[in-house]
Structure formats: C-alpha cells, structure tokens
Coordinates of C-alpha atoms and ligand atoms in Angstrom, one line a residue:
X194 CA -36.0 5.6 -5.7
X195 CA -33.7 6.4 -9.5
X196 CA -32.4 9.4 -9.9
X197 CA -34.3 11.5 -12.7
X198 CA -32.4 12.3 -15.6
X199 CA -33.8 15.9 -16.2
X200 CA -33.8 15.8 -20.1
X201 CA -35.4 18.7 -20.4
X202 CA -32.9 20.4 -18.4
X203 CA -30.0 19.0 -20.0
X204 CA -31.3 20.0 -23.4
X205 CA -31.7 23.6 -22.4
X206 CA -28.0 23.5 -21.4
X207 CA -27.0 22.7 -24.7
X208 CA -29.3 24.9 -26.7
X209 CA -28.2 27.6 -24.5
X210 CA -24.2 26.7 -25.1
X211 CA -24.7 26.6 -28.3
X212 CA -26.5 30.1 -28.8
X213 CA -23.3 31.6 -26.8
X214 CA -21.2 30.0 -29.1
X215 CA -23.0 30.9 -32.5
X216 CA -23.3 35.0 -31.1
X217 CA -19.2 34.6 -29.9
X218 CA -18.1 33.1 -33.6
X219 CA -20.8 35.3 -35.5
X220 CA -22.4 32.5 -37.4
X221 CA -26.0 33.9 -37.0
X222 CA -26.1 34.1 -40.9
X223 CA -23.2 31.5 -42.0
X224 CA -25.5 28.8 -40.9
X225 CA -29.0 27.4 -42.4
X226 CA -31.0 24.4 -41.7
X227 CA -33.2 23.6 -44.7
X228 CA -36.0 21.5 -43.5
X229 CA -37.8 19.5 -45.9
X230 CA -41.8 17.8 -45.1
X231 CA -43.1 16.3 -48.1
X232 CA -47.3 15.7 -47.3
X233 CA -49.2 16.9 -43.8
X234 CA -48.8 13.8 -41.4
X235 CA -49.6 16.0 -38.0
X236 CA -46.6 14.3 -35.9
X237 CA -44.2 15.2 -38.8
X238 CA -45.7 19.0 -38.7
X239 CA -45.4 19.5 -35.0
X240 CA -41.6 18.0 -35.4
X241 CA -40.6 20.4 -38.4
X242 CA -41.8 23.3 -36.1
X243 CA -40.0 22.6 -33.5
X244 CA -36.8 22.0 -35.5
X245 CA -37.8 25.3 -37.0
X246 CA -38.5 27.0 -33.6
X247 CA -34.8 25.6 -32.3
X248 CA -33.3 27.2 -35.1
X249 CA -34.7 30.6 -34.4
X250 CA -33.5 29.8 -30.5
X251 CA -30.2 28.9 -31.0
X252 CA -30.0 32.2 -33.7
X253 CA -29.2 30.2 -36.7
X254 CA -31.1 30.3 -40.3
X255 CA -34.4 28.2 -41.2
X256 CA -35.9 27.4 -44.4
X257 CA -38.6 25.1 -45.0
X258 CA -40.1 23.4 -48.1
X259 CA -43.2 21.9 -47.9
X260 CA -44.2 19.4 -50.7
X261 CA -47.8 17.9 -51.0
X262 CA -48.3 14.6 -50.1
X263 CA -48.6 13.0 -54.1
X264 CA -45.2 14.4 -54.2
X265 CA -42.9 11.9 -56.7
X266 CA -39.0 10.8 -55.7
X267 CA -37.7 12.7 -58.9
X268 CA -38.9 16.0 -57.9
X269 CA -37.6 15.9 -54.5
X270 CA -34.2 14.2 -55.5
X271 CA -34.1 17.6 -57.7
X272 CA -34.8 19.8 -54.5
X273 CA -32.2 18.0 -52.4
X274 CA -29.3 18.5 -54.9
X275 CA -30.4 22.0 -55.6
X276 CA -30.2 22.3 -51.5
X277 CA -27.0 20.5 -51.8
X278 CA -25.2 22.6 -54.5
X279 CA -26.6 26.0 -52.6
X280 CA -24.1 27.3 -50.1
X281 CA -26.1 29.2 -48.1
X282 CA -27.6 25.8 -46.8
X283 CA -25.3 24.4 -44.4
X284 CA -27.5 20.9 -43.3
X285 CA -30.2 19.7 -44.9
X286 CA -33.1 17.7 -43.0
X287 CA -35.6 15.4 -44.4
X288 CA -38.3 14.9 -42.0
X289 CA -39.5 10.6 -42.1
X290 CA -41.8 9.1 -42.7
X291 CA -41.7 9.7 -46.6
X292 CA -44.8 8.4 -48.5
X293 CA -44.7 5.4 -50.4
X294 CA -44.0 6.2 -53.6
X295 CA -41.1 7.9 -52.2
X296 CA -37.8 5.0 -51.8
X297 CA -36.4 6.8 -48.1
X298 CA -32.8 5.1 -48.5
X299 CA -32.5 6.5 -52.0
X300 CA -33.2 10.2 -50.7
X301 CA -31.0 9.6 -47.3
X302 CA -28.2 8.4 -50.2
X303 CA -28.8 11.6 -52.2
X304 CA -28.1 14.4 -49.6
X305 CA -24.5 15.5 -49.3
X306 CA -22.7 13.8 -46.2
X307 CA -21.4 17.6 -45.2
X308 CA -24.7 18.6 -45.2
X309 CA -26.2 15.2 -43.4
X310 CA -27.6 16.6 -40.3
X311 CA -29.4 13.6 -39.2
X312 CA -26.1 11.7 -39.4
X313 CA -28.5 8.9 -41.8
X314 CA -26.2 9.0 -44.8
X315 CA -24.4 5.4 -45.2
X316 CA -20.6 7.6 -45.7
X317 CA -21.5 9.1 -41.7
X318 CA -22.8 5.5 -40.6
X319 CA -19.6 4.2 -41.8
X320 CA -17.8 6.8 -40.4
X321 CA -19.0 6.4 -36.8
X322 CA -18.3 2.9 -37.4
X323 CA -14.7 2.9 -37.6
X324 CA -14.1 6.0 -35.5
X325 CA -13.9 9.2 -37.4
X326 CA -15.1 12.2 -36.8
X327 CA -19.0 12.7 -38.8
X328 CA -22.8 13.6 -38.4
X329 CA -24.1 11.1 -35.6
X330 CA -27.9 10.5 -35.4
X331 CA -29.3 12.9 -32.9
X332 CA -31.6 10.5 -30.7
X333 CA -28.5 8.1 -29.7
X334 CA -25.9 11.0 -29.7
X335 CA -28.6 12.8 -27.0
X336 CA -28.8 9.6 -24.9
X337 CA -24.8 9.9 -24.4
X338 CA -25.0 13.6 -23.8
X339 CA -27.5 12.6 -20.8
X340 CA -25.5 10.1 -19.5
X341 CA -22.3 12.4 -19.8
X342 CA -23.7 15.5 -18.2
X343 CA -25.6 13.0 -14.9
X344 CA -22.2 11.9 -14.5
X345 CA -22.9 8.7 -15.6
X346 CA -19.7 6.3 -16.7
X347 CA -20.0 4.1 -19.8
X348 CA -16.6 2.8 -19.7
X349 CA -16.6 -0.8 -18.3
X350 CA -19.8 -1.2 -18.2
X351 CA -22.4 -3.9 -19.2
X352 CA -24.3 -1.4 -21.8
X353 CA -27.3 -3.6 -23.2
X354 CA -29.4 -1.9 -26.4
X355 CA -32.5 -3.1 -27.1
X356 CA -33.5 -2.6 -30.5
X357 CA -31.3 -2.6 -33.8
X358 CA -33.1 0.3 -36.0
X359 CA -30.6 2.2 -37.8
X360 CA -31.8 5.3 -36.7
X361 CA -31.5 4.4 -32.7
X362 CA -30.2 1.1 -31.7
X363 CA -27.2 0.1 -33.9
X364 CA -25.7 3.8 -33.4
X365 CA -26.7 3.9 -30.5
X366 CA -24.7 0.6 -29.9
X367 CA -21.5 2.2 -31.8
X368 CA -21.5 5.1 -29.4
X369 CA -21.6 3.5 -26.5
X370 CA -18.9 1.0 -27.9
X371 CA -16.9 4.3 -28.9
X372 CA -17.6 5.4 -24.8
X373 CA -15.4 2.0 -23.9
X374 CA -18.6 0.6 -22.7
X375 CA -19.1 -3.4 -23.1
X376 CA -22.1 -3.6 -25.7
X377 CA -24.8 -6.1 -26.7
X378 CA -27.6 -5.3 -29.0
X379 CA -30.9 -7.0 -28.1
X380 CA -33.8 -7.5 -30.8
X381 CA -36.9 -9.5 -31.6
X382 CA -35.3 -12.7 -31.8
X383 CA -32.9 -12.1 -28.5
X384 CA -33.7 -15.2 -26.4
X385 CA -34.5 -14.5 -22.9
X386 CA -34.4 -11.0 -23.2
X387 CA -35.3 -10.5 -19.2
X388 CA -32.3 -12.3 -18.2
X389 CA -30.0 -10.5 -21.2
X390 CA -31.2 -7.2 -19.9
X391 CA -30.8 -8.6 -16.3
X392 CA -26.9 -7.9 -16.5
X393 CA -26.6 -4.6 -17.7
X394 CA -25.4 -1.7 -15.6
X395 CA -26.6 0.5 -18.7
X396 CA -29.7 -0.1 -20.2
X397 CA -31.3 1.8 -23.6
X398 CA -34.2 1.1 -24.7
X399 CA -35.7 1.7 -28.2
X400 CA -38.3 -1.0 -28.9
X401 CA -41.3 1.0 -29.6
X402 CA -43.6 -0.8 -27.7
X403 CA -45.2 0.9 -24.6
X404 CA -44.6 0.5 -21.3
X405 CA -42.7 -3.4 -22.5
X406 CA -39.8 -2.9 -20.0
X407 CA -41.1 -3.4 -16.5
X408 CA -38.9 -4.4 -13.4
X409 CA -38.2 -8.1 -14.1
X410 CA -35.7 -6.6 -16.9
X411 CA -33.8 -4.6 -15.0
X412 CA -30.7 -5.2 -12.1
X413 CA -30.6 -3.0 -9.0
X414 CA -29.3 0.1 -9.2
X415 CA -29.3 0.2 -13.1
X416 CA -29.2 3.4 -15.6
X417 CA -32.4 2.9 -17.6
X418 CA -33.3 5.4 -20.9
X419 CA -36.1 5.4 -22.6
X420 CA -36.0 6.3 -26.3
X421 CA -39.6 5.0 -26.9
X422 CA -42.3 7.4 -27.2
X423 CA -45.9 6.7 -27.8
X424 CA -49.5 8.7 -26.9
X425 CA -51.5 6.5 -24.7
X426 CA -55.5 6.7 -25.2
X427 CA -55.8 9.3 -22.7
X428 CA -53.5 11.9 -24.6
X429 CA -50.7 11.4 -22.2
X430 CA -46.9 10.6 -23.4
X431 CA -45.4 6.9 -22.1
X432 CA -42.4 5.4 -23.3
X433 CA -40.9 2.1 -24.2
X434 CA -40.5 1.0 -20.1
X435 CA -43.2 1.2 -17.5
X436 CA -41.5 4.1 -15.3
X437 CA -43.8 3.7 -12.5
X438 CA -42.7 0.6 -12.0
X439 CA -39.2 0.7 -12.9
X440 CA -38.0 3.7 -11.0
X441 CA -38.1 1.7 -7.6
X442 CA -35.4 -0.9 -8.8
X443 CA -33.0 1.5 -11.2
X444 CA -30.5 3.7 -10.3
X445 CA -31.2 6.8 -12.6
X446 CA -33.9 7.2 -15.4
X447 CA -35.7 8.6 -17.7
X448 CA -39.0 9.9 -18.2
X449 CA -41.1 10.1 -20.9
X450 CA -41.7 13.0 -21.9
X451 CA -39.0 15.4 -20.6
X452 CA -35.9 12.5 -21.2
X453 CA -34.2 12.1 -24.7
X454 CA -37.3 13.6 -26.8
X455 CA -35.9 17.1 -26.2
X456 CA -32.3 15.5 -26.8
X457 CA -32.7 14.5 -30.0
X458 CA -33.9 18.8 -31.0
X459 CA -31.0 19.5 -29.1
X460 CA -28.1 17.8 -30.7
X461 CA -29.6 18.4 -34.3
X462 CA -28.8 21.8 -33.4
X463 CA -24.9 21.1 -32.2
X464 CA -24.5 18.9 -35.8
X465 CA -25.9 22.6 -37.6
X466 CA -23.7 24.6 -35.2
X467 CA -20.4 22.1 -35.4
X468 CA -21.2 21.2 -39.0
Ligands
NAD1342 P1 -38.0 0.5 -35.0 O1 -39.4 0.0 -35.0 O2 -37.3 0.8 -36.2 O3 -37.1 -0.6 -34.2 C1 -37.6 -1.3 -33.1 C2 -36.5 -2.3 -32.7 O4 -37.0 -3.0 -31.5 C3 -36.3 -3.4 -33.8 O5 -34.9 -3.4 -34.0 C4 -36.7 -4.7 -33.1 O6 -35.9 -5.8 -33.4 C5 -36.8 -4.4 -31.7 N1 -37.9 -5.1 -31.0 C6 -39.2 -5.1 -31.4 N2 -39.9 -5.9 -30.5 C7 -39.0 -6.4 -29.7 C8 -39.1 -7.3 -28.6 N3 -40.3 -7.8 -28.2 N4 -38.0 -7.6 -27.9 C9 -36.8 -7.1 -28.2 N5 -36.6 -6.2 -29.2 C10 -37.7 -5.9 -29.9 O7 -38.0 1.7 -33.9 P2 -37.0 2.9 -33.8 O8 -37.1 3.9 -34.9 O9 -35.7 2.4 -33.3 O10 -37.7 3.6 -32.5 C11 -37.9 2.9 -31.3 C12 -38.7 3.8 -30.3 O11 -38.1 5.0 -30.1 C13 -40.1 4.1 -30.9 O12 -41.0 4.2 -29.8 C14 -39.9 5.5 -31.5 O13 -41.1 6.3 -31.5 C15 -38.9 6.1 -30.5 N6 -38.1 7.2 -31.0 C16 -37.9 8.3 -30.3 C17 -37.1 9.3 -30.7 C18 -37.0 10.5 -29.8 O14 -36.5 11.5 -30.3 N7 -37.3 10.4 -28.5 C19 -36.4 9.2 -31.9 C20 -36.5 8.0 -32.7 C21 -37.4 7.0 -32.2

C-alpha cells in the first residue's frame, strides 16, 4: 500500500512558517495581495476567498476588486497598472479564466514581474528557465514542496510529466529539471504513453481528465501526484489518476482532495511573503 502524501498537512506547515516569519520581520502591513475577479464564475469565487482567507491567516494584507462580467480589456489593463504603480501592493493576482473579450496573455504580459505572484509573466517563465531566482507558478512549485518535505529525492530520477500547460506541466518540468531529476514531458500526441510512464520513478500528472491514470501506467513502487482536479456527478473531488487503483502499485501518492490543491494556496503565500 503507497504512502500518503498528506497535502493538507504539509500545506499547514508552510502557512504556519510563514506566519512566524511575517510576525518575526514585522511585515504584517508591508505586504498586500491585490486580488483581482473580473465576472461571478462560482469556482473562481470560492478560489479568491480562499486566497483572501490565506492572506488574513498568514497576517498579511488583502484587497480585492471585483469587476462585472461585460468587463472590457482596457479597463482592467488600467486597474492592473494602477495596482502596479501603487506601493502599498506588493503582488498582484489575476484569478483565470478571464472572459472572452478579455486577451489573458495580454493581461499576464501587463502586470509587473515584481509583483507576478502567480509566476505567469513570460520575464519569470524565462527566468525559471535559465536558472535565476523569480515567481514560480504555485501548483508545480507545491508539488516539489511535497516531494521535499516526504523525503522524496528528485535527483537521478526518471521524473515523467504528463501534460505541457504553461501553468503546470512545462514548469513543472523545469523544476524538477532544476531538482537534478531526468525529465520527459508527456502530452496528447506522446505515443504509448503507458509504457513512457512505465519508467518513471517520479510521476506528475496534470492531464485534466478524471481518473485517466490507472495502474497499467505506473512501475512498482513509484511516486505518483496528482495535479488534476475535477467534481465527479456525486459532488465528490477525484483527480487526474484513479487512486483506488493506483495506490496498491505506487510507492507514495496523492490524494485528491487533500494533495497539491492546498499546495498551490500555500506557496502563493511564500511568493507574497518572499516577494
Ligand atoms: P490543460 O488542459 O491546460 O493541459 C492539459 C495537458 O494534458 C495538455 O498539455 C495536454 O497535452 C495533456 N493531455 C491531454 N490529454 C492527454 C492524453 N490523453 N494523454 C497525455 N496527455 C494529455 O490543463 P492544466 O491547466 O495543466 O491542468 C491540468 C489539471 O490540473 C486539470 O485537472 C486542472 O483542473 C488541474 N489543476 C489543478 C490545480 C491545483 O491547484 N490542484 C492547479 C492547476 C490545474
């Protein structure tokens, strides 16, 4: 039977290091996460608040702007470089999906890298790529926060990522490149993905497909994460791999909910805290 990697737990950890660490430097009101929802998608609503509720947690600022729906990309260009030329904002968060009308690579371009808390802005990407130090995206940077704190080596190891979004996958790829792991990105057109997935010691998974990943995928003894998240018909939370059938075969894993969902909350706080 795998391990559990106790997300939840872990993400308390940090959320609890970093409130020491914001009371011990007095940065309670030097800090300020401006968090900005344009329209009333539900999902988006519940995220905000929980960013918002972190915030409060860790003892660090909030402020939120909530734009309607019809919302144009002019006017919330304007609001971002207003947030960008205000220094009592020190990150700045645009919760996605944007509407249509709205272009979200042009507003991701427009907030200030130094303020990029979702590490999204091409000058972090870039940076991550060739090593220095920036804003990482928070899902990927979570997922090697877990496998740091289970005591889980990277270095070595056959690491395979399925998926190539630029949110998850191909950071999530850089990261575990940057860990000395040996990386390969699998996607929609990956042939024989089983047998790909087959060799890895390490395997993250970000398809966004429920339950896709069974056992056939995965080698003995295997470190399985589960970035996937979806609501099932009956209300419950599942993720990208069938645990119930995985967790016989892999070595450690996690579950969905209580794995890198609350990492991702967590390590947006440590990029407003370290910003
Ligand atoms: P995405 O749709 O942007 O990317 C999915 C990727 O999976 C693509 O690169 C695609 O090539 C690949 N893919 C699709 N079908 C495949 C197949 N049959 N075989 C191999 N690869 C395939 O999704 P995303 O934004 O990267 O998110 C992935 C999942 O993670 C979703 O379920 C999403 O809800 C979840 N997610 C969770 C968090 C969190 O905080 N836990 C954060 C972001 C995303």
């Amino acid at each position: 039977m795998a391990v559990l990697i106790d997300g939840k737990a872990i993400s308390s950890q940090i959320k609890d290091e970093l409130k020491a660490y914001v009371a011990e430097k007095g940065l309670s009101d030097k800090l300020c996460l401006a968090v900005v929802l344009v329209g009333s998608d539900p999902a988006s609503q519940v995220y905000v608040n929980n960013k918002k509720k972190a915030c409060e947690y860790v003892g660090i600022g909030s402020k939120s702007f909530e734009l309607p729906e019809t919302t144009g990309e002019e006017e919330l260009l304007s609001l971002i470089d207003r947030l960008n030329g205000d220094d009592s904002i020190t990150g700045i968060l645009v919760q996605l999906p944007l509407p249509l009308q709205i272009r979200e690579d042009v507003v991701i371009r427009r907030i200030a890298p130094e303020k990029d808390v979702d590490g999204f802005h091409p000058m972090n990407v870039g940076r991550l790529s060739i090593g220095e130090k920036g804003f990482v995206s928070c899902t990927p940077a979570g997922v090697i926060e877990l496998l740091k704190r289970s005591r889980i080596p990277v270095e070595g190891k056959e690491c395979v990522v399925i998926g190539r979004s630029n949110i998850v996958g191909k950071p999530m790829a850089m990261l575990l490149l940057r860990e000395n792991g040996t990386v390969t990105v699998a996607h929609s057109r990956t042939k024989d993905l089983r047998e790909v997935c087959k060799r890895a010691d390490i395997v993250v998974v970000a398809i966004g497909k429920p339950k896709f990943i069974n056992r056939e995928y995965i080698k003995e003894g295997a470190t399985v994460i589960d970035v996937g998240i979806h609501r099932m018909e009956n209300g419950k939370l599942c993720g990208d791999v069938d645990f119930a059938d995985v967790e016989s075969v892999a070595g450690a894993i996690t579950p969905v909910p209580g794995g890198v969902g609350p990492m991702t909350i967590a390590m947006l706080m440590s990029n407003c805290v370290y910003s």
